[in-house]
Amino acid sequence: MGPPGGAGSSGSLQHLLLFLLFVGPFNCFASYSRATELFYSLNEGLPAGVLIGSLARDLRLPAAGGQNSASLQPPLSFTLASHGLGGQYVQLDNRSGELHTSAVEIDREALCVESSGATILGGSAAVSSSSPSPESCLLLLDVLVLPQEYFRLVKVKIAIRDVNDNAPRFPVPHIRLVVPENAPVNTRLAIEHPALDPDMGTNGVQTYRLRDNYGVFTLDVEENENGERTPYLIVMGALDRETQDEYVTVIVAEDGGTPPLVGSATLTIGISDINDNCPQFNDLQLNVTLYGNSSLGTHVATVHAVDMDLGSNAQITYSYSQKVPQPSRDLFHLNESTGAITLSNNVDGDTPRLHRLIILGNGPGCIPAVITVLVTIIKVMMRPPEVVPRFIANEVEGVVYLKELEPINTPVAFFTIKDPDEKYKVSCYLDGDGPFRLSPYKPYNNEYLLETTKPLDFETQQLYEISVVAWNSEGFHVKKAVKIQILDDNDNSPVFSEQLIELSIEENNVPNAFLTKLHATDADSGERGQVSYFLGPDAPSYFALDKTTGVLTVSTQLDREEKEKYRYTVKAVDSGFPPRESIATVTITVLDKNDNSPRFINKDFSFFVPENFPGFGEIGVISVTDADAGQNGWVALSVLNGSDIFVIDTGKGVLRAKVSLDREQQSSYVLWIEAVDGGDPALSSTAKITILLLDINDNPPLVLFPQSNMSYLLVLPSTLPGSPITEVYAVDKDTGMNAVIAYSIIGRRGPRPESFRIDPKTGNITLEESLMQNDYGLYRLLVKVSDHGYPEPLHSTVMVNLFVNDTVSNESYIESLLRKEPDISVEEKQPQISIEPTHKKMESASCMPTLVALSIISLGSIALVTGMGIYICLRKGKRHHRADENLEVQIPLNGRINLHMLEKKPVEISNI
């Protein structure tokens, strides 16, 4: 049809201006073609009445009702060929052919599915899978143009342009992400719930950000080959769960529209405790081929991740990634515990031939390990061989469980191998390592028995993965995977790291002091390998052993001096049934501390030593002990005072005097001895030592009066009998019996010598009988002064001269008589006194009792010497008084006697 002219052209121009007026602001445009297709485009969400295009103008048809052609041409009529799904969005003017938007708002996201590029056909209301571009969303209309001379079927295609009318939206309001506390800087964790935006292109999600990053997190966006944007959480700083175990922030998604729209969700970032080993797959990708005629339950593949941790940290679960499409999830079942993938739906002709299964190996507190399983489904014309297992041993979900103590040749399963088409010969073999064999089970054909060939040991290997492979003569083969899990038995006893555990601890330890931590291992698993610790029956009650940790402690203070060595047994018992145990021996040596001072066996020591004891002779042994050991128990002795006289042997404790001791100079010594041990710091103690010198009879009596053998005393004849005349006074420097003095007259000369007697105790000389006229003259008495010393008494003699007369008229005559040697016979008669010393010779065996007795007597020696001194002073006063009395009696008043003539001269003492 040719182009219209005249008034028609003018009308078309007006319509065109009107079209640009309304359509221009909405970027509506039309492409014109003389063909029967018209293309329009408009934004979604326009109100009703917006001009989309004029069909008459764009088809260059004559204007309906034109002035020049009104009578010549019938009016044009435009009619939608069908009022289907597309027709509800437009209004078509039947007369003018103008196409406007209807009251039903066009929503591009409701009309078109982005992933499939759906196109809505107005004529048939059908959905077509084809589109000009991934972002196309077309509304198709069929318009009939009448009358006959203008008849044509016009295909109108309206492209719906996207506007930014949808904000990004997260599929869940709360997103939780777990990050291990030891995650290094720059660790990336995918956020599995990215925001969705139905808008297309730049109006879709462009960026992500965190409202509060706490200074340790940031976000990054990765775009895959399909244009999908996935946010990743990036760790930018060190994490410490003990400081903060959770971060709560808001993740914001923003699109690229003008103005941009945003959506948000709460992001909780949990910080998990350290788990230093995470699941790992040996391979990143696993390629699997599956025949299209496989039956339900066919084993496709098994993914297996390994975690080197133990217990709950080693538990691995398997799951599909969020990116795995739902049809693939429905077709393949993933066992979350074993990782086994099995066929769960039938494969038909419409099933996609390639499936990309992204599987996550999840461990507690770990970044999931990722493995991709590519399953290629092969369309086959012939059926592969069939492998039908019939398990004899316990089997659960394709895993066979055998105890490690099962005997050799334990049957595991029967396998029936057959060709479904019964055309081909089928053979089989066992693939994989392990103590198993697959052998024909005669007399049946195609029956095979799987059995063990060696003893199983859980501690050596816990899991075996083998496959029964069947193939036919055409080369098709099928694998039937079998997992054999070995079950642990309690066949191992705990083993101590050391059978003899030697320990040491210093004494005086604090209560509940740590000694050691016992360690025993059990190769068994589970409860059978859990070890508990117990003390043996020979262990003292104050030792404690923690049942779980094996920590050995002592609850009380140990004293090495009380007990130095401990030896007892400990047991390690597992939790199997029946339980198994092992025994180890613990020896504990208590180390010495210098906690004991040297100790003398006595606080005071007394030693009795005879005087004149030789120099460096052994006085006695000072016994001292120290309960400590080694250097702490070494003791050194020293004399604190009197070190110029005494010395002590440090090693033996022997006390010695450097010089000979004389009791008459000093009768006793008091020493202080110090004992110092070798500890650091050193401890010490002191003891008092008393040394008493035993008297030896080494001094004869000393006559103090009369002082000379030449002195004399006048005795008046009128002296009455019993009157004291004079006395002999002597002292003995010795003590005890050695100082007891006896007086006796051993020689006499004179007119009547028996007229005088001497008191053996006091030495007093008295007149026994009255003196007569013929008794005048000089009397000479030889007096023996003797001690009672042991073993031999000592004595001295003195001459007592008495001149009986009324006066002393011729002193020179008397002195001449005194100078003559007296002819006196010595009497052998011993003096009779109350204290009679024993002069018997004692046997050598009786010396010790005598010394003891003498020692007892010597205790009063000091008091005795003091008393004797007082006694001497008193006697001297008495003697002078008596001499005055005698002179008054013996010397007449008119006598001319020089009192100086009575001067006493020294007495010559002779020892007999």
CSV table of C-alpha atoms in Angstrom, one decimal, residues 91-359:
chain,number,residue,atom,x,y,z
A,91,GLN,CA,-6.6,0.1,25.1
A,92,LEU,CA,-6.9,0.3,21.3
A,93,ASP,CA,-9.0,3.0,19.6
A,94,ASN,CA,-10.9,1.1,17.0
A,95,ARG,CA,-11.3,4.2,14.7
A,96,SER,CA,-7.9,5.9,15.1
A,97,GLY,CA,-5.8,2.9,15.8
A,98,GLU,CA,-4.1,4.7,18.7
A,99,LEU,CA,-2.8,2.4,21.4
A,100,HIS,CA,-2.9,3.6,25.1
A,101,THR,CA,-2.1,2.2,28.4
A,102,SER,CA,-5.0,0.8,30.3
A,103,ALA,CA,-6.0,1.1,34.0
A,104,VAL,CA,-4.1,-2.1,34.7
A,105,GLU,CA,-0.6,-1.0,35.6
A,106,ILE,CA,2.2,-2.8,33.8
A,107,ASP,CA,4.6,-4.4,36.3
A,108,ARG,CA,7.6,-5.7,34.4
A,109,GLU,CA,8.7,-7.9,37.4
A,110,ALA,CA,5.3,-9.6,37.5
A,111,LEU,CA,5.1,-10.1,33.8
A,112,CYS,CA,8.6,-11.4,33.1
A,113,VAL,CA,10.9,-13.8,34.9
A,114,GLU,CA,14.4,-12.6,34.7
A,115,SER,CA,16.0,-16.0,34.5
A,116,SER,CA,13.9,-17.2,31.7
A,117,GLY,CA,13.3,-14.0,29.8
A,118,ALA,CA,9.6,-14.7,29.5
A,119,THR,CA,7.6,-13.0,26.8
A,120,ILE,CA,3.8,-12.6,27.1
A,121,LEU,CA,1.8,-13.1,24.0
A,122,GLY,CA,-1.3,-11.1,23.8
A,123,GLY,CA,-3.0,-13.2,21.2
A,124,SER,CA,-2.6,-16.6,22.8
A,125,ALA,CA,-1.7,-15.6,26.3
A,126,ALA,CA,1.1,-18.1,26.1
A,127,VAL,CA,4.6,-17.9,27.5
A,128,SER,CA,7.5,-18.1,25.1
A,129,SER,CA,11.0,-19.1,26.2
A,130,SER,CA,12.6,-17.0,23.5
A,131,SER,CA,13.4,-13.3,23.8
A,132,PRO,CA,15.6,-10.8,21.9
A,133,SER,CA,17.9,-10.3,24.9
A,134,PRO,CA,18.3,-11.4,28.5
A,135,GLU,CA,16.7,-8.1,29.6
A,136,SER,CA,13.8,-8.2,27.2
A,137,CYS,CA,10.2,-8.3,28.4
A,138,LEU,CA,7.8,-8.1,25.5
A,139,LEU,CA,4.0,-7.7,25.4
A,140,LEU,CA,2.7,-9.2,22.1
A,141,LEU,CA,-0.5,-8.1,20.5
A,142,ASP,CA,-2.3,-9.2,17.3
A,143,VAL,CA,-4.3,-6.3,15.7
A,144,LEU,CA,-6.6,-6.8,12.7
A,145,VAL,CA,-6.9,-3.8,10.3
A,146,LEU,CA,-10.2,-3.6,8.3
A,147,PRO,CA,-11.8,-3.0,5.8
A,148,GLN,CA,-10.9,-5.5,3.3
A,149,GLU,CA,-8.9,-3.3,1.1
A,150,TYR,CA,-6.6,-2.4,4.1
A,151,PHE,CA,-6.8,-5.8,5.7
A,152,ARG,CA,-3.7,-6.9,7.4
A,153,LEU,CA,-2.7,-8.7,10.6
A,154,VAL,CA,-0.3,-6.5,12.5
A,155,LYS,CA,2.1,-8.0,15.1
A,156,VAL,CA,2.6,-5.4,17.8
A,157,LYS,CA,5.6,-6.0,20.1
A,158,ILE,CA,5.8,-3.7,23.1
A,159,ALA,CA,9.1,-3.8,25.1
A,160,ILE,CA,8.6,-3.1,28.8
A,161,ARG,CA,11.5,-1.1,30.1
A,162,ASP,CA,12.6,-1.6,33.6
A,163,VAL,CA,12.5,1.3,36.1
A,164,ASN,CA,14.0,1.3,39.5
A,165,ASP,CA,10.7,0.6,41.3
A,166,ASN,CA,12.0,-2.2,43.6
A,167,ALA,CA,14.3,-1.9,46.5
A,168,PRO,CA,16.8,-4.7,47.3
A,169,ARG,CA,15.4,-7.2,49.7
A,170,PHE,CA,17.1,-9.9,51.7
A,171,PRO,CA,15.4,-13.2,51.8
A,172,VAL,CA,15.6,-13.4,55.6
A,173,PRO,CA,15.5,-10.5,58.1
A,174,HIS,CA,18.3,-12.0,60.2
A,175,ILE,CA,21.5,-13.3,58.8
A,176,ARG,CA,23.9,-15.2,61.1
A,177,LEU,CA,27.5,-15.8,60.2
A,178,VAL,CA,30.0,-17.7,62.3
A,179,VAL,CA,33.7,-16.7,62.2
A,180,PRO,CA,36.3,-18.6,64.1
A,181,GLU,CA,38.3,-16.5,66.5
A,182,ASN,CA,41.6,-17.5,64.8
A,183,ALA,CA,40.5,-16.4,61.4
A,184,PRO,CA,43.5,-14.6,59.8
A,185,VAL,CA,43.2,-11.1,58.4
A,186,ASN,CA,41.7,-11.0,54.9
A,187,THR,CA,39.6,-14.1,55.6
A,188,ARG,CA,36.6,-14.1,53.2
A,189,LEU,CA,33.3,-15.6,54.1
A,190,ALA,CA,30.4,-15.7,51.7
A,191,ILE,CA,27.1,-14.4,52.9
A,192,GLU,CA,24.8,-17.2,51.8
A,193,HIS,CA,21.7,-15.0,51.7
A,194,PRO,CA,22.4,-12.1,49.3
A,195,ALA,CA,19.8,-9.4,48.7
A,196,LEU,CA,17.4,-9.8,45.7
A,197,ASP,CA,16.2,-7.0,43.5
A,198,PRO,CA,13.7,-7.8,40.7
A,199,ASP,CA,14.9,-4.9,38.7
A,200,MET,CA,17.3,-5.4,35.9
A,201,GLY,CA,20.7,-4.1,35.0
A,202,THR,CA,22.0,-1.1,37.0
A,203,ASN,CA,18.7,-1.0,38.8
A,204,GLY,CA,19.6,-4.3,40.5
A,205,VAL,CA,21.8,-4.8,43.5
A,206,GLN,CA,25.2,-3.1,43.0
A,207,THR,CA,26.9,-2.7,46.3
A,208,TYR,CA,26.8,-3.8,50.0
A,209,ARG,CA,28.0,-2.1,53.1
A,210,LEU,CA,28.0,-2.5,56.9
A,211,ARG,CA,26.4,0.1,59.0
A,212,ASP,CA,28.9,-0.6,61.8
A,213,ASN,CA,32.0,-2.6,61.0
A,214,TYR,CA,33.5,-2.4,64.5
A,215,GLY,CA,36.9,-1.7,62.9
A,216,VAL,CA,37.4,-5.4,62.2
A,217,PHE,CA,35.1,-6.2,59.3
A,218,THR,CA,34.4,-5.0,55.8
A,219,LEU,CA,32.4,-6.2,52.8
A,220,ASP,CA,33.4,-7.1,49.2
A,221,VAL,CA,31.3,-8.1,46.3
A,222,GLU,CA,32.2,-10.8,43.8
A,223,GLU,CA,30.3,-11.2,40.4
A,224,ASN,CA,30.2,-14.5,38.7
A,225,GLU,CA,30.0,-15.2,35.0
A,226,ASN,CA,26.2,-15.0,35.2
A,227,GLY,CA,26.3,-11.5,36.7
A,228,GLU,CA,25.2,-12.7,40.1
A,229,ARG,CA,26.7,-10.6,42.9
A,230,THR,CA,27.6,-12.3,46.1
A,231,PRO,CA,28.7,-10.3,49.2
A,232,TYR,CA,31.7,-11.6,51.2
A,233,LEU,CA,32.5,-10.7,54.7
A,234,ILE,CA,36.2,-9.9,55.1
A,235,VAL,CA,38.0,-10.0,58.4
A,236,MET,CA,40.2,-7.0,58.8
A,237,GLY,CA,41.5,-7.3,62.3
A,238,ALA,CA,42.3,-9.9,65.0
A,239,LEU,CA,39.3,-11.5,66.7
A,240,ASP,CA,39.1,-12.6,70.3
A,241,ARG,CA,36.1,-14.6,71.5
A,242,GLU,CA,37.0,-14.1,75.1
A,243,THR,CA,36.8,-10.3,74.6
A,244,GLN,CA,33.7,-10.2,72.4
A,245,ASP,CA,31.9,-13.3,71.2
A,246,GLU,CA,29.3,-11.6,69.0
A,247,TYR,CA,29.0,-8.6,66.7
A,248,VAL,CA,25.6,-7.4,65.7
A,249,THR,CA,25.4,-4.9,62.8
A,250,VAL,CA,23.2,-4.1,59.7
A,251,ILE,CA,24.1,-5.2,56.2
A,252,VAL,CA,22.8,-2.7,53.6
A,253,ALA,CA,22.3,-3.6,49.9
A,254,GLU,CA,22.0,-0.7,47.4
A,255,ASP,CA,20.9,-0.7,43.8
A,256,GLY,CA,22.2,1.5,41.0
A,257,GLY,CA,19.0,3.4,40.3
A,258,THR,CA,18.5,7.1,40.4
A,259,PRO,CA,17.9,7.7,43.2
A,260,PRO,CA,19.3,4.5,44.6
A,261,LEU,CA,17.1,2.3,46.7
A,262,VAL,CA,18.4,0.3,49.7
A,263,GLY,CA,17.4,-2.8,51.7
A,264,SER,CA,18.8,-4.1,54.9
A,265,ALA,CA,19.0,-7.1,57.2
A,266,THR,CA,20.4,-7.7,60.6
A,267,LEU,CA,23.8,-9.4,60.4
A,268,THR,CA,24.9,-11.3,63.5
A,269,ILE,CA,28.6,-12.3,63.4
A,270,GLY,CA,29.2,-15.0,66.0
A,271,ILE,CA,32.8,-15.7,67.0
A,272,SER,CA,33.5,-19.3,67.7
A,273,ASP,CA,36.1,-20.8,69.9
A,274,ILE,CA,39.4,-22.0,68.4
A,275,ASN,CA,39.1,-25.1,66.4
A,276,ASP,CA,42.5,-25.4,64.7
A,277,ASN,CA,41.5,-28.1,62.2
A,278,CYS,CA,38.6,-27.8,59.8
A,279,PRO,CA,37.1,-30.2,57.3
A,280,GLN,CA,39.0,-30.6,54.1
A,281,PHE,CA,38.2,-32.4,50.9
A,282,ASN,CA,41.0,-34.1,49.1
A,283,ASP,CA,39.7,-32.9,45.7
A,284,LEU,CA,38.1,-29.7,44.7
A,285,GLN,CA,35.9,-31.3,42.0
A,286,LEU,CA,34.5,-34.8,41.5
A,287,ASN,CA,33.3,-35.9,38.1
A,288,VAL,CA,30.7,-38.6,38.0
A,289,THR,CA,28.9,-40.3,35.2
A,290,LEU,CA,25.4,-41.7,35.7
A,291,TYR,CA,23.5,-43.8,33.2
A,292,GLY,CA,20.2,-42.4,32.3
A,293,ASN,CA,18.5,-45.7,33.0
A,294,SER,CA,19.8,-46.0,36.6
A,295,SER,CA,17.3,-47.2,39.1
A,296,LEU,CA,16.2,-45.3,42.2
A,297,GLY,CA,18.7,-45.5,45.1
A,298,THR,CA,21.7,-45.9,42.8
A,299,HIS,CA,24.8,-44.7,44.5
A,300,VAL,CA,26.1,-41.7,42.6
A,301,ALA,CA,29.1,-40.6,44.6
A,302,THR,CA,30.4,-40.1,48.1
A,303,VAL,CA,32.1,-37.0,49.3
A,304,HIS,CA,34.4,-37.4,52.2
A,305,ALA,CA,36.0,-34.6,54.2
A,306,VAL,CA,38.7,-35.2,56.8
A,307,ASP,CA,39.0,-33.3,60.1
A,308,MET,CA,42.1,-34.0,62.1
A,309,ASP,CA,40.4,-32.9,65.3
A,310,LEU,CA,38.8,-35.3,67.8
A,311,GLY,CA,35.4,-35.5,69.4
A,312,SER,CA,32.8,-32.9,68.6
A,313,ASN,CA,35.3,-30.7,66.8
A,314,ALA,CA,35.7,-33.5,64.3
A,315,GLN,CA,32.0,-34.0,63.5
A,316,ILE,CA,31.3,-33.2,59.9
A,317,THR,CA,28.0,-32.7,58.2
A,318,TYR,CA,27.4,-32.3,54.5
A,319,SER,CA,24.9,-30.0,52.9
A,320,TYR,CA,24.1,-28.5,49.6
A,321,SER,CA,25.2,-24.9,48.9
A,322,GLN,CA,22.4,-22.4,48.5
A,323,LYS,CA,23.5,-22.1,44.9
A,324,VAL,CA,22.4,-25.7,44.1
A,325,PRO,CA,19.1,-25.5,42.2
A,326,GLN,CA,16.1,-27.1,43.7
A,327,PRO,CA,15.6,-29.6,40.7
A,328,SER,CA,19.1,-30.9,41.4
A,329,ARG,CA,18.3,-31.2,45.1
A,330,ASP,CA,15.2,-33.2,44.3
A,331,LEU,CA,17.0,-35.5,41.9
A,332,PHE,CA,20.0,-36.3,44.1
A,333,HIS,CA,19.7,-37.1,47.8
A,334,LEU,CA,22.7,-36.1,50.0
A,335,ASN,CA,23.2,-37.9,53.3
A,336,GLU,CA,24.3,-35.2,55.7
A,337,SER,CA,26.2,-37.6,57.9
A,338,THR,CA,28.0,-39.9,55.4
A,339,GLY,CA,28.2,-37.6,52.3
A,340,ALA,CA,26.7,-40.3,50.2
A,341,ILE,CA,24.8,-39.0,47.1
A,342,THR,CA,22.1,-41.3,45.7
A,343,LEU,CA,19.5,-41.1,42.9
A,344,SER,CA,16.2,-40.1,44.5
A,345,ASN,CA,14.1,-39.5,41.3
A,346,ASN,CA,13.8,-41.2,38.0
A,347,VAL,CA,15.8,-39.8,35.1
A,348,ASP,CA,13.6,-39.0,32.1
A,349,GLY,CA,14.2,-37.3,28.7
A,350,ASP,CA,13.6,-33.8,30.1
A,351,THR,CA,16.1,-34.2,32.9
A,352,PRO,CA,19.1,-31.9,32.3
A,353,ARG,CA,22.2,-33.9,31.4
A,354,LEU,CA,24.6,-31.9,33.6
A,355,HIS,CA,24.2,-31.2,37.3
A,356,ARG,CA,26.6,-29.1,39.3
A,357,LEU,CA,26.3,-30.1,42.9
A,358,ILE,CA,28.2,-27.7,45.3
A,359,ILE,CA,28.6,-29.5,48.6
